[in-house]
Amino acid sequence: MAKKSVASLQTGSKRLTKAIKMVKSPKTGAYMFVESIMSPDQVNNFFNKN
């Protein structure tokens, strides 16, 4: 799990965070990365949901 506040995402009055989560595929068993850009208060919900 990674959380990164990127300077290029800080536009105007909005502050955004890019979150990257590694998820295991149920079919193949391989790992894949899921990326999302969101506000900082939604990051914990992103990491907790399966």
mmCIF file with all atom_site columns, N, CA, C and O in Angstrom:
data_model
loop_
_atom_site.group_PDB
_atom_site.id
_atom_site.type_symbol
_atom_site.label_atom_id
_atom_site.label_alt_id
_atom_site.label_comp_id
_atom_site.label_asym_id
_atom_site.label_entity_id
_atom_site.label_seq_id
_atom_site.pdbx_PDB_ins_code
_atom_site.Cartn_x
_atom_site.Cartn_y
_atom_site.Cartn_z
_atom_site.occupancy
_atom_site.B_iso_or_equiv
_atom_site.pdbx_formal_charge
_atom_site.auth_seq_id
_atom_site.auth_comp_id
_atom_site.auth_asym_id
_atom_site.auth_atom_id
_atom_site.pdbx_PDB_model_num
ATOM 1   N N  . MET A 1 1  ? 0.844   -1.171  0.000   1.00 0.00 ? 1  MET A N  1
ATOM 2   C CA . MET A 1 1  ? 0.000   0.000   0.000   1.00 0.00 ? 1  MET A CA 1
ATOM 3   C C  . MET A 1 1  ? 0.889   1.233   0.000   1.00 0.00 ? 1  MET A C  1
ATOM 4   O O  . MET A 1 1  ? 1.855   1.285   0.728   1.00 0.00 ? 1  MET A O  1
ATOM 5   N N  . ALA A 1 2  ? 0.515   2.173   -0.801  1.00 0.00 ? 2  ALA A N  1
ATOM 6   C CA . ALA A 1 2  ? 1.310   3.396   -0.889  1.00 0.00 ? 2  ALA A CA 1
ATOM 7   C C  . ALA A 1 2  ? 0.384   4.590   -0.985  1.00 0.00 ? 2  ALA A C  1
ATOM 8   O O  . ALA A 1 2  ? -0.667  4.523   -1.595  1.00 0.00 ? 2  ALA A O  1
ATOM 9   N N  . LYS A 1 3  ? 0.812   5.654   -0.360  1.00 0.00 ? 3  LYS A N  1
ATOM 10  C CA . LYS A 1 3  ? 0.074   6.912   -0.446  1.00 0.00 ? 3  LYS A CA 1
ATOM 11  C C  . LYS A 1 3  ? 1.084   7.992   -0.762  1.00 0.00 ? 3  LYS A C  1
ATOM 12  O O  . LYS A 1 3  ? 2.120   8.074   -0.120  1.00 0.00 ? 3  LYS A O  1
ATOM 13  N N  . LYS A 1 4  ? 0.805   8.796   -1.772  1.00 0.00 ? 4  LYS A N  1
ATOM 14  C CA . LYS A 1 4  ? 1.769   9.796   -2.188  1.00 0.00 ? 4  LYS A CA 1
ATOM 15  C C  . LYS A 1 4  ? 1.036   11.070  -2.552  1.00 0.00 ? 4  LYS A C  1
ATOM 16  O O  . LYS A 1 4  ? 0.103   11.048  -3.331  1.00 0.00 ? 4  LYS A O  1
ATOM 17  N N  . SER A 1 5  ? 1.463   12.178  -1.963  1.00 0.00 ? 5  SER A N  1
ATOM 18  C CA . SER A 1 5  ? 0.922   13.482  -2.339  1.00 0.00 ? 5  SER A CA 1
ATOM 19  C C  . SER A 1 5  ? 1.867   14.092  -3.361  1.00 0.00 ? 5  SER A C  1
ATOM 20  O O  . SER A 1 5  ? 3.000   14.412  -3.046  1.00 0.00 ? 5  SER A O  1
ATOM 21  N N  . VAL A 1 6  ? 1.423   14.202  -4.577  1.00 0.00 ? 6  VAL A N  1
ATOM 22  C CA . VAL A 1 6  ? 2.263   14.676  -5.673  1.00 0.00 ? 6  VAL A CA 1
ATOM 23  C C  . VAL A 1 6  ? 2.039   16.167  -5.860  1.00 0.00 ? 6  VAL A C  1
ATOM 24  O O  . VAL A 1 6  ? 0.897   16.639  -5.837  1.00 0.00 ? 6  VAL A O  1
ATOM 25  N N  . ALA A 1 7  ? 3.109   16.899  -6.055  1.00 0.00 ? 7  ALA A N  1
ATOM 26  C CA . ALA A 1 7  ? 3.007   18.352  -6.200  1.00 0.00 ? 7  ALA A CA 1
ATOM 27  C C  . ALA A 1 7  ? 2.168   18.738  -7.408  1.00 0.00 ? 7  ALA A C  1
ATOM 28  O O  . ALA A 1 7  ? 1.453   19.733  -7.385  1.00 0.00 ? 7  ALA A O  1
ATOM 29  N N  . SER A 1 8  ? 2.217   17.969  -8.475  1.00 0.00 ? 8  SER A N  1
ATOM 30  C CA . SER A 1 8  ? 1.438   18.299  -9.668  1.00 0.00 ? 8  SER A CA 1
ATOM 31  C C  . SER A 1 8  ? -0.063  18.090  -9.449  1.00 0.00 ? 8  SER A C  1
ATOM 32  O O  . SER A 1 8  ? -0.874  18.591  -10.199 1.00 0.00 ? 8  SER A O  1
ATOM 33  N N  . LEU A 1 9  ? -0.437  17.345  -8.421  1.00 0.00 ? 9  LEU A N  1
ATOM 34  C CA . LEU A 1 9  ? -1.849  17.133  -8.124  1.00 0.00 ? 9  LEU A CA 1
ATOM 35  C C  . LEU A 1 9  ? -2.431  18.248  -7.254  1.00 0.00 ? 9  LEU A C  1
ATOM 36  O O  . LEU A 1 9  ? -3.623  18.295  -7.032  1.00 0.00 ? 9  LEU A O  1
ATOM 37  N N  . GLN A 1 10 ? -1.578  19.133  -6.730  1.00 0.00 ? 10 GLN A N  1
ATOM 38  C CA . GLN A 1 10 ? -2.022  20.214  -5.864  1.00 0.00 ? 10 GLN A CA 1
ATOM 39  C C  . GLN A 1 10 ? -2.406  21.419  -6.709  1.00 0.00 ? 10 GLN A C  1
ATOM 40  O O  . GLN A 1 10 ? -1.673  22.369  -6.833  1.00 0.00 ? 10 GLN A O  1
ATOM 41  N N  . THR A 1 11 ? -3.570  21.390  -7.318  1.00 0.00 ? 11 THR A N  1
ATOM 42  C CA . THR A 1 11 ? -4.000  22.473  -8.191  1.00 0.00 ? 11 THR A CA 1
ATOM 43  C C  . THR A 1 11 ? -5.055  23.310  -7.496  1.00 0.00 ? 11 THR A C  1
ATOM 44  O O  . THR A 1 11 ? -6.041  22.778  -6.986  1.00 0.00 ? 11 THR A O  1
ATOM 45  N N  . GLY A 1 12 ? -4.858  24.594  -7.492  1.00 0.00 ? 12 GLY A N  1
ATOM 46  C CA . GLY A 1 12 ? -5.846  25.503  -6.925  1.00 0.00 ? 12 GLY A CA 1
ATOM 47  C C  . GLY A 1 12 ? -6.113  25.227  -5.457  1.00 0.00 ? 12 GLY A C  1
ATOM 48  O O  . GLY A 1 12 ? -5.199  25.053  -4.667  1.00 0.00 ? 12 GLY A O  1
ATOM 49  N N  . SER A 1 13 ? -7.378  25.177  -5.090  1.00 0.00 ? 13 SER A N  1
ATOM 50  C CA . SER A 1 13 ? -7.749  24.942  -3.697  1.00 0.00 ? 13 SER A CA 1
ATOM 51  C C  . SER A 1 13 ? -7.922  23.461  -3.389  1.00 0.00 ? 13 SER A C  1
ATOM 52  O O  . SER A 1 13 ? -8.115  23.091  -2.244  1.00 0.00 ? 13 SER A O  1
ATOM 53  N N  . LYS A 1 14 ? -7.880  22.599  -4.408  1.00 0.00 ? 14 LYS A N  1
ATOM 54  C CA . LYS A 1 14 ? -8.044  21.161  -4.189  1.00 0.00 ? 14 LYS A CA 1
ATOM 55  C C  . LYS A 1 14 ? -6.705  20.536  -3.848  1.00 0.00 ? 14 LYS A C  1
ATOM 56  O O  . LYS A 1 14 ? -5.683  20.848  -4.440  1.00 0.00 ? 14 LYS A O  1
ATOM 57  N N  . ARG A 1 15 ? -6.721  19.600  -2.914  1.00 0.00 ? 15 ARG A N  1
ATOM 58  C CA . ARG A 1 15 ? -5.538  18.820  -2.571  1.00 0.00 ? 15 ARG A CA 1
ATOM 59  C C  . ARG A 1 15 ? -5.880  17.364  -2.845  1.00 0.00 ? 15 ARG A C  1
ATOM 60  O O  . ARG A 1 15 ? -6.831  16.832  -2.275  1.00 0.00 ? 15 ARG A O  1
ATOM 61  N N  . LEU A 1 16 ? -5.132  16.724  -3.714  1.00 0.00 ? 16 LEU A N  1
ATOM 62  C CA . LEU A 1 16 ? -5.426  15.350  -4.116  1.00 0.00 ? 16 LEU A CA 1
ATOM 63  C C  . LEU A 1 16 ? -4.267  14.436  -3.755  1.00 0.00 ? 16 LEU A C  1
ATOM 64  O O  . LEU A 1 16 ? -3.121  14.853  -3.691  1.00 0.00 ? 16 LEU A O  1
ATOM 65  N N  . THR A 1 17 ? -4.584  13.176  -3.552  1.00 0.00 ? 17 THR A N  1
ATOM 66  C CA . THR A 1 17 ? -3.594  12.159  -3.213  1.00 0.00 ? 17 THR A CA 1
ATOM 67  C C  . THR A 1 17 ? -3.741  10.992  -4.168  1.00 0.00 ? 17 THR A C  1
ATOM 68  O O  . THR A 1 17 ? -4.850  10.574  -4.478  1.00 0.00 ? 17 THR A O  1
ATOM 69  N N  . LYS A 1 18 ? -2.611  10.463  -4.628  1.00 0.00 ? 18 LYS A N  1
ATOM 70  C CA . LYS A 1 18 ? -2.617  9.289   -5.488  1.00 0.00 ? 18 LYS A CA 1
ATOM 71  C C  . LYS A 1 18 ? -2.305  8.078   -4.615  1.00 0.00 ? 18 LYS A C  1
ATOM 72  O O  . LYS A 1 18 ? -1.258  8.014   -3.972  1.00 0.00 ? 18 LYS A O  1
ATOM 73  N N  . ALA A 1 19 ? -3.223  7.117   -4.594  1.00 0.00 ? 19 ALA A N  1
ATOM 74  C CA . ALA A 1 19 ? -3.059  5.907   -3.791  1.00 0.00 ? 19 ALA A CA 1
ATOM 75  C C  . ALA A 1 19 ? -2.889  4.716   -4.721  1.00 0.00 ? 19 ALA A C  1
ATOM 76  O O  . ALA A 1 19 ? -3.605  4.586   -5.706  1.00 0.00 ? 19 ALA A O  1
ATOM 77  N N  . ILE A 1 20 ? -1.943  3.854   -4.382  1.00 0.00 ? 20 ILE A N  1
ATOM 78  C CA . ILE A 1 20 ? -1.662  2.653   -5.177  1.00 0.00 ? 20 ILE A CA 1
ATOM 79  C C  . ILE A 1 20 ? -1.788  1.442   -4.255  1.00 0.00 ? 20 ILE A C  1
ATOM 80  O O  . ILE A 1 20 ? -1.154  1.389   -3.212  1.00 0.00 ? 20 ILE A O  1
ATOM 81  N N  . LYS A 1 21 ? -2.618  0.474   -4.666  1.00 0.00 ? 21 LYS A N  1
ATOM 82  C CA . LYS A 1 21 ? -2.853  -0.719  -3.868  1.00 0.00 ? 21 LYS A CA 1
ATOM 83  C C  . LYS A 1 21 ? -2.526  -1.948  -4.705  1.00 0.00 ? 21 LYS A C  1
ATOM 84  O O  . LYS A 1 21 ? -2.884  -2.026  -5.874  1.00 0.00 ? 21 LYS A O  1
ATOM 85  N N  . MET A 1 22 ? -1.849  -2.922  -4.105  1.00 0.00 ? 22 MET A N  1
ATOM 86  C CA . MET A 1 22 ? -1.535  -4.171  -4.791  1.00 0.00 ? 22 MET A CA 1
ATOM 87  C C  . MET A 1 22 ? -2.621  -5.187  -4.435  1.00 0.00 ? 22 MET A C  1
ATOM 88  O O  . MET A 1 22 ? -2.891  -5.437  -3.268  1.00 0.00 ? 22 MET A O  1
ATOM 89  N N  . VAL A 1 23 ? -3.261  -5.764  -5.464  1.00 0.00 ? 23 VAL A N  1
ATOM 90  C CA . VAL A 1 23 ? -4.389  -6.675  -5.282  1.00 0.00 ? 23 VAL A CA 1
ATOM 91  C C  . VAL A 1 23 ? -4.055  -7.999  -5.967  1.00 0.00 ? 23 VAL A C  1
ATOM 92  O O  . VAL A 1 23 ? -3.551  -8.014  -7.086  1.00 0.00 ? 23 VAL A O  1
ATOM 93  N N  . LYS A 1 24 ? -4.370  -9.098  -5.287  1.00 0.00 ? 24 LYS A N  1
ATOM 94  C CA . LYS A 1 24 ? -4.141  -10.424 -5.860  1.00 0.00 ? 24 LYS A CA 1
ATOM 95  C C  . LYS A 1 24 ? -5.375  -10.859 -6.643  1.00 0.00 ? 24 LYS A C  1
ATOM 96  O O  . LYS A 1 24 ? -6.492  -10.821 -6.138  1.00 0.00 ? 24 LYS A O  1
ATOM 97  N N  . SER A 1 25 ? -5.175  -11.279 -7.892  1.00 0.00 ? 25 SER A N  1
ATOM 98  C CA . SER A 1 25 ? -6.272  -11.723 -8.747  1.00 0.00 ? 25 SER A CA 1
ATOM 99  C C  . SER A 1 25 ? -6.766  -13.090 -8.282  1.00 0.00 ? 25 SER A C  1
ATOM 100 O O  . SER A 1 25 ? -5.971  -14.006 -8.087  1.00 0.00 ? 25 SER A O  1
ATOM 101 N N  . PRO A 1 26 ? -8.077  -13.239 -8.106  1.00 0.00 ? 26 PRO A N  1
ATOM 102 C CA . PRO A 1 26 ? -8.583  -14.544 -7.668  1.00 0.00 ? 26 PRO A CA 1
ATOM 103 C C  . PRO A 1 26 ? -8.481  -15.628 -8.737  1.00 0.00 ? 26 PRO A C  1
ATOM 104 O O  . PRO A 1 26 ? -8.400  -16.813 -8.423  1.00 0.00 ? 26 PRO A O  1
ATOM 105 N N  . LYS A 1 27 ? -8.469  -15.257 -10.014 1.00 0.00 ? 27 LYS A N  1
ATOM 106 C CA . LYS A 1 27 ? -8.408  -16.241 -11.102 1.00 0.00 ? 27 LYS A CA 1
ATOM 107 C C  . LYS A 1 27 ? -7.008  -16.793 -11.299 1.00 0.00 ? 27 LYS A C  1
ATOM 108 O O  . LYS A 1 27 ? -6.795  -18.001 -11.321 1.00 0.00 ? 27 LYS A O  1
ATOM 109 N N  . THR A 1 28 ? -6.033  -15.890 -11.473 1.00 0.00 ? 28 THR A N  1
ATOM 110 C CA . THR A 1 28 ? -4.683  -16.330 -11.819 1.00 0.00 ? 28 THR A CA 1
ATOM 111 C C  . THR A 1 28 ? -3.732  -16.356 -10.642 1.00 0.00 ? 28 THR A C  1
ATOM 112 O O  . THR A 1 28 ? -2.691  -17.008 -10.702 1.00 0.00 ? 28 THR A O  1
ATOM 113 N N  . GLY A 1 29 ? -4.053  -15.642 -9.578  1.00 0.00 ? 29 GLY A N  1
ATOM 114 C CA . GLY A 1 29 ? -3.151  -15.575 -8.432  1.00 0.00 ? 29 GLY A CA 1
ATOM 115 C C  . GLY A 1 29 ? -2.050  -14.539 -8.600  1.00 0.00 ? 29 GLY A C  1
ATOM 116 O O  . GLY A 1 29 ? -1.217  -14.378 -7.721  1.00 0.00 ? 29 GLY A O  1
ATOM 117 N N  . ALA A 1 30 ? -2.044  -13.850 -9.733  1.00 0.00 ? 30 ALA A N  1
ATOM 118 C CA . ALA A 1 30 ? -1.031  -12.825 -9.985  1.00 0.00 ? 30 ALA A CA 1
ATOM 119 C C  . ALA A 1 30 ? -1.429  -11.529 -9.286  1.00 0.00 ? 30 ALA A C  1
ATOM 120 O O  . ALA A 1 30 ? -2.603  -11.267 -9.026  1.00 0.00 ? 30 ALA A O  1
ATOM 121 N N  . TYR A 1 31 ? -0.444  -10.719 -8.969  1.00 0.00 ? 31 TYR A N  1
ATOM 122 C CA . TYR A 1 31 ? -0.699  -9.431  -8.338  1.00 0.00 ? 31 TYR A CA 1
ATOM 123 C C  . TYR A 1 31 ? -0.800  -8.345  -9.398  1.00 0.00 ? 31 TYR A C  1
ATOM 124 O O  . TYR A 1 31 ? -0.089  -8.363  -10.384 1.00 0.00 ? 31 TYR A O  1
ATOM 125 N N  . MET A 1 32 ? -1.699  -7.396  -9.161  1.00 0.00 ? 32 MET A N  1
ATOM 126 C CA . MET A 1 32 ? -1.832  -6.255  -10.052 1.00 0.00 ? 32 MET A CA 1
ATOM 127 C C  . MET A 1 32 ? -1.986  -5.008  -9.191  1.00 0.00 ? 32 MET A C  1
ATOM 128 O O  . MET A 1 32 ? -2.336  -5.088  -8.015  1.00 0.00 ? 32 MET A O  1
ATOM 129 N N  . PHE A 1 33 ? -1.693  -3.871  -9.778  1.00 0.00 ? 33 PHE A N  1
ATOM 130 C CA . PHE A 1 33 ? -1.747  -2.614  -9.061  1.00 0.00 ? 33 PHE A CA 1
ATOM 131 C C  . PHE A 1 33 ? -3.000  -1.845  -9.447  1.00 0.00 ? 33 PHE A C  1
ATOM 132 O O  . PHE A 1 33 ? -3.328  -1.732  -10.614 1.00 0.00 ? 33 PHE A O  1
ATOM 133 N N  . VAL A 1 34 ? -3.689  -1.306  -8.438  1.00 0.00 ? 34 VAL A N  1
ATOM 134 C CA . VAL A 1 34 ? -4.873  -0.488  -8.639  1.00 0.00 ? 34 VAL A CA 1
ATOM 135 C C  . VAL A 1 34 ? -4.524  0.921   -8.164  1.00 0.00 ? 34 VAL A C  1
ATOM 136 O O  . VAL A 1 34 ? -4.129  1.106   -7.013  1.00 0.00 ? 34 VAL A O  1
ATOM 137 N N  . GLU A 1 35 ? -4.627  1.891   -9.072  1.00 0.00 ? 35 GLU A N  1
ATOM 138 C CA . GLU A 1 35 ? -4.293  3.272   -8.743  1.00 0.00 ? 35 GLU A CA 1
ATOM 139 C C  . GLU A 1 35 ? -5.553  4.127   -8.752  1.00 0.00 ? 35 GLU A C  1
ATOM 140 O O  . GLU A 1 35 ? -6.465  3.886   -9.533  1.00 0.00 ? 35 GLU A O  1
ATOM 141 N N  . SER A 1 36 ? -5.568  5.118   -7.873  1.00 0.00 ? 36 SER A N  1
ATOM 142 C CA . SER A 1 36 ? -6.700  6.027   -7.819  1.00 0.00 ? 36 SER A CA 1
ATOM 143 C C  . SER A 1 36 ? -6.231  7.379   -7.287  1.00 0.00 ? 36 SER A C  1
ATOM 144 O O  . SER A 1 36 ? -5.356  7.434   -6.429  1.00 0.00 ? 36 SER A O  1
ATOM 145 N N  . ILE A 1 37 ? -6.813  8.449   -7.813  1.00 0.00 ? 37 ILE A N  1
ATOM 146 C CA . ILE A 1 37 ? -6.532  9.797   -7.331  1.00 0.00 ? 37 ILE A CA 1
ATOM 147 C C  . ILE A 1 37 ? -7.771  10.284  -6.606  1.00 0.00 ? 37 ILE A C  1
ATOM 148 O O  . ILE A 1 37 ? -8.868  10.275  -7.162  1.00 0.00 ? 37 ILE A O  1
ATOM 149 N N  . MET A 1 38 ? -7.603  10.683  -5.342  1.00 0.00 ? 38 MET A N  1
ATOM 150 C CA . MET A 1 38 ? -8.738  11.046  -4.498  1.00 0.00 ? 38 MET A CA 1
ATOM 151 C C  . MET A 1 38 ? -8.323  12.090  -3.470  1.00 0.00 ? 38 MET A C  1
ATOM 152 O O  . MET A 1 38 ? -7.144  12.424  -3.370  1.00 0.00 ? 38 MET A O  1
ATOM 153 N N  . SER A 1 39 ? -9.296  12.569  -2.720  1.00 0.00 ? 39 SER A N  1
ATOM 154 C CA . SER A 1 39 ? -8.977  13.499  -1.644  1.00 0.00 ? 39 SER A CA 1
ATOM 155 C C  . SER A 1 39 ? -8.361  12.715  -0.482  1.00 0.00 ? 39 SER A C  1
ATOM 156 O O  . SER A 1 39 ? -8.630  11.519  -0.323  1.00 0.00 ? 39 SER A O  1
ATOM 157 N N  . PRO A 1 40 ? -7.533  13.355  0.327   1.00 0.00 ? 40 PRO A N  1
ATOM 158 C CA . PRO A 1 40 ? -6.821  12.640  1.399   1.00 0.00 ? 40 PRO A CA 1
ATOM 159 C C  . PRO A 1 40 ? -7.730  11.957  2.427   1.00 0.00 ? 40 PRO A C  1
ATOM 160 O O  . PRO A 1 40 ? -7.335  10.964  3.017   1.00 0.00 ? 40 PRO A O  1
ATOM 161 N N  . ASP A 1 41 ? -8.938  12.452  2.632   1.00 0.00 ? 41 ASP A N  1
ATOM 162 C CA . ASP A 1 41 ? -9.803  11.828  3.632   1.00 0.00 ? 41 ASP A CA 1
ATOM 163 C C  . ASP A 1 41 ? -10.436 10.527  3.151   1.00 0.00 ? 41 ASP A C  1
ATOM 164 O O  . ASP A 1 41 ? -10.980 9.771   3.951   1.00 0.00 ? 41 ASP A O  1
ATOM 165 N N  . GLN A 1 42 ? -10.351 10.198  1.874   1.00 0.00 ? 42 GLN A N  1
ATOM 166 C CA . GLN A 1 42 ? -10.926 8.958   1.342   1.00 0.00 ? 42 GLN A CA 1
ATOM 167 C C  . GLN A 1 42 ? -9.905  7.838   1.204   1.00 0.00 ? 42 GLN A C  1
ATOM 168 O O  . GLN A 1 42 ? -10.249 6.733   0.796   1.00 0.00 ? 42 GLN A O  1
ATOM 169 N N  . VAL A 1 43 ? -8.658  8.100   1.556   1.00 0.00 ? 43 VAL A N  1
ATOM 170 C CA . VAL A 1 43 ? -7.590  7.116   1.349   1.00 0.00 ? 43 VAL A CA 1
ATOM 171 C C  . VAL A 1 43 ? -7.801  5.871   2.200   1.00 0.00 ? 43 VAL A C  1
ATOM 172 O O  . VAL A 1 43 ? -7.651  4.741   1.716   1.00 0.00 ? 43 VAL A O  1
ATOM 173 N N  . ASN A 1 44 ? -8.154  6.021   3.468   1.00 0.00 ? 44 ASN A N  1
ATOM 174 C CA . ASN A 1 44 ? -8.343  4.849   4.332   1.00 0.00 ? 44 ASN A CA 1
ATOM 175 C C  . ASN A 1 44 ? -9.469  3.956   3.829   1.00 0.00 ? 44 ASN A C  1
ATOM 176 O O  . ASN A 1 44 ? -9.361  2.741   3.883   1.00 0.00 ? 44 ASN A O  1
ATOM 177 N N  . ASN A 1 45 ? -10.551 4.535   3.314   1.00 0.00 ? 45 ASN A N  1
ATOM 178 C CA . ASN A 1 45 ? -11.643 3.729   2.760   1.00 0.00 ? 45 ASN A CA 1
ATOM 179 C C  . ASN A 1 45 ? -11.177 2.949   1.540   1.00 0.00 ? 45 ASN A C  1
ATOM 180 O O  . ASN A 1 45 ? -11.565 1.799   1.337   1.00 0.00 ? 45 ASN A O  1
ATOM 181 N N  . PHE A 1 46 ? -10.328 3.553   0.709   1.00 0.00 ? 46 PHE A N  1
ATOM 182 C CA . PHE A 1 46 ? -9.799  2.888   -0.487  1.00 0.00 ? 46 PHE A CA 1
ATOM 183 C C  . PHE A 1 46 ? -8.969  1.666   -0.105  1.00 0.00 ? 46 PHE A C  1
ATOM 184 O O  . PHE A 1 46 ? -9.100  0.609   -0.709  1.00 0.00 ? 46 PHE A O  1
ATOM 185 N N  . PHE A 1 47 ? -8.123  1.791   0.922   1.00 0.00 ? 47 PHE A N  1
ATOM 186 C CA . PHE A 1 47 ? -7.268  0.669   1.317   1.00 0.00 ? 47 PHE A CA 1
ATOM 187 C C  . PHE A 1 47 ? -8.041  -0.405  2.071   1.00 0.00 ? 47 PHE A C  1
ATOM 188 O O  . PHE A 1 47 ? -7.677  -1.574  2.019   1.00 0.00 ? 47 PHE A O  1
ATOM 189 N N  . ASN A 1 48 ? -9.114  -0.059  2.756   1.00 0.00 ? 48 ASN A N  1
ATOM 190 C CA . ASN A 1 48 ? -9.847  -1.042  3.551   1.00 0.00 ? 48 ASN A CA 1
ATOM 191 C C  . ASN A 1 48 ? -10.827 -1.881  2.743   1.00 0.00 ? 48 ASN A C  1
ATOM 192 O O  . ASN A 1 48 ? -11.109 -3.009  3.138   1.00 0.00 ? 48 ASN A O  1
ATOM 193 N N  . LYS A 1 49 ? -11.342 -1.379  1.630   1.00 0.00 ? 49 LYS A N  1
ATOM 194 C CA . LYS A 1 49 ? -12.305 -2.185  0.879   1.00 0.00 ? 49 LYS A CA 1
ATOM 195 C C  . LYS A 1 49 ? -11.586 -3.221  0.009   1.00 0.00 ? 49 LYS A C  1
ATOM 196 O O  . LYS A 1 49 ? -10.495 -3.006  -0.470  1.00 0.00 ? 49 LYS A O  1
ATOM 197 N N  . ASN A 1 50 ? -12.235 -4.359  -0.160  1.00 0.00 ? 50 ASN A N  1
ATOM 198 C CA . ASN A 1 50 ? -11.611 -5.460  -0.915  1.00 0.00 ? 50 ASN A CA 1
ATOM 199 C C  . ASN A 1 50 ? -12.111 -5.480  -2.314  1.00 0.00 ? 50 ASN A C  1
ATOM 200 O O  . ASN A 1 50 ? -13.114 -5.457  -2.742  1.00 0.00 ? 50 ASN A O  1
#
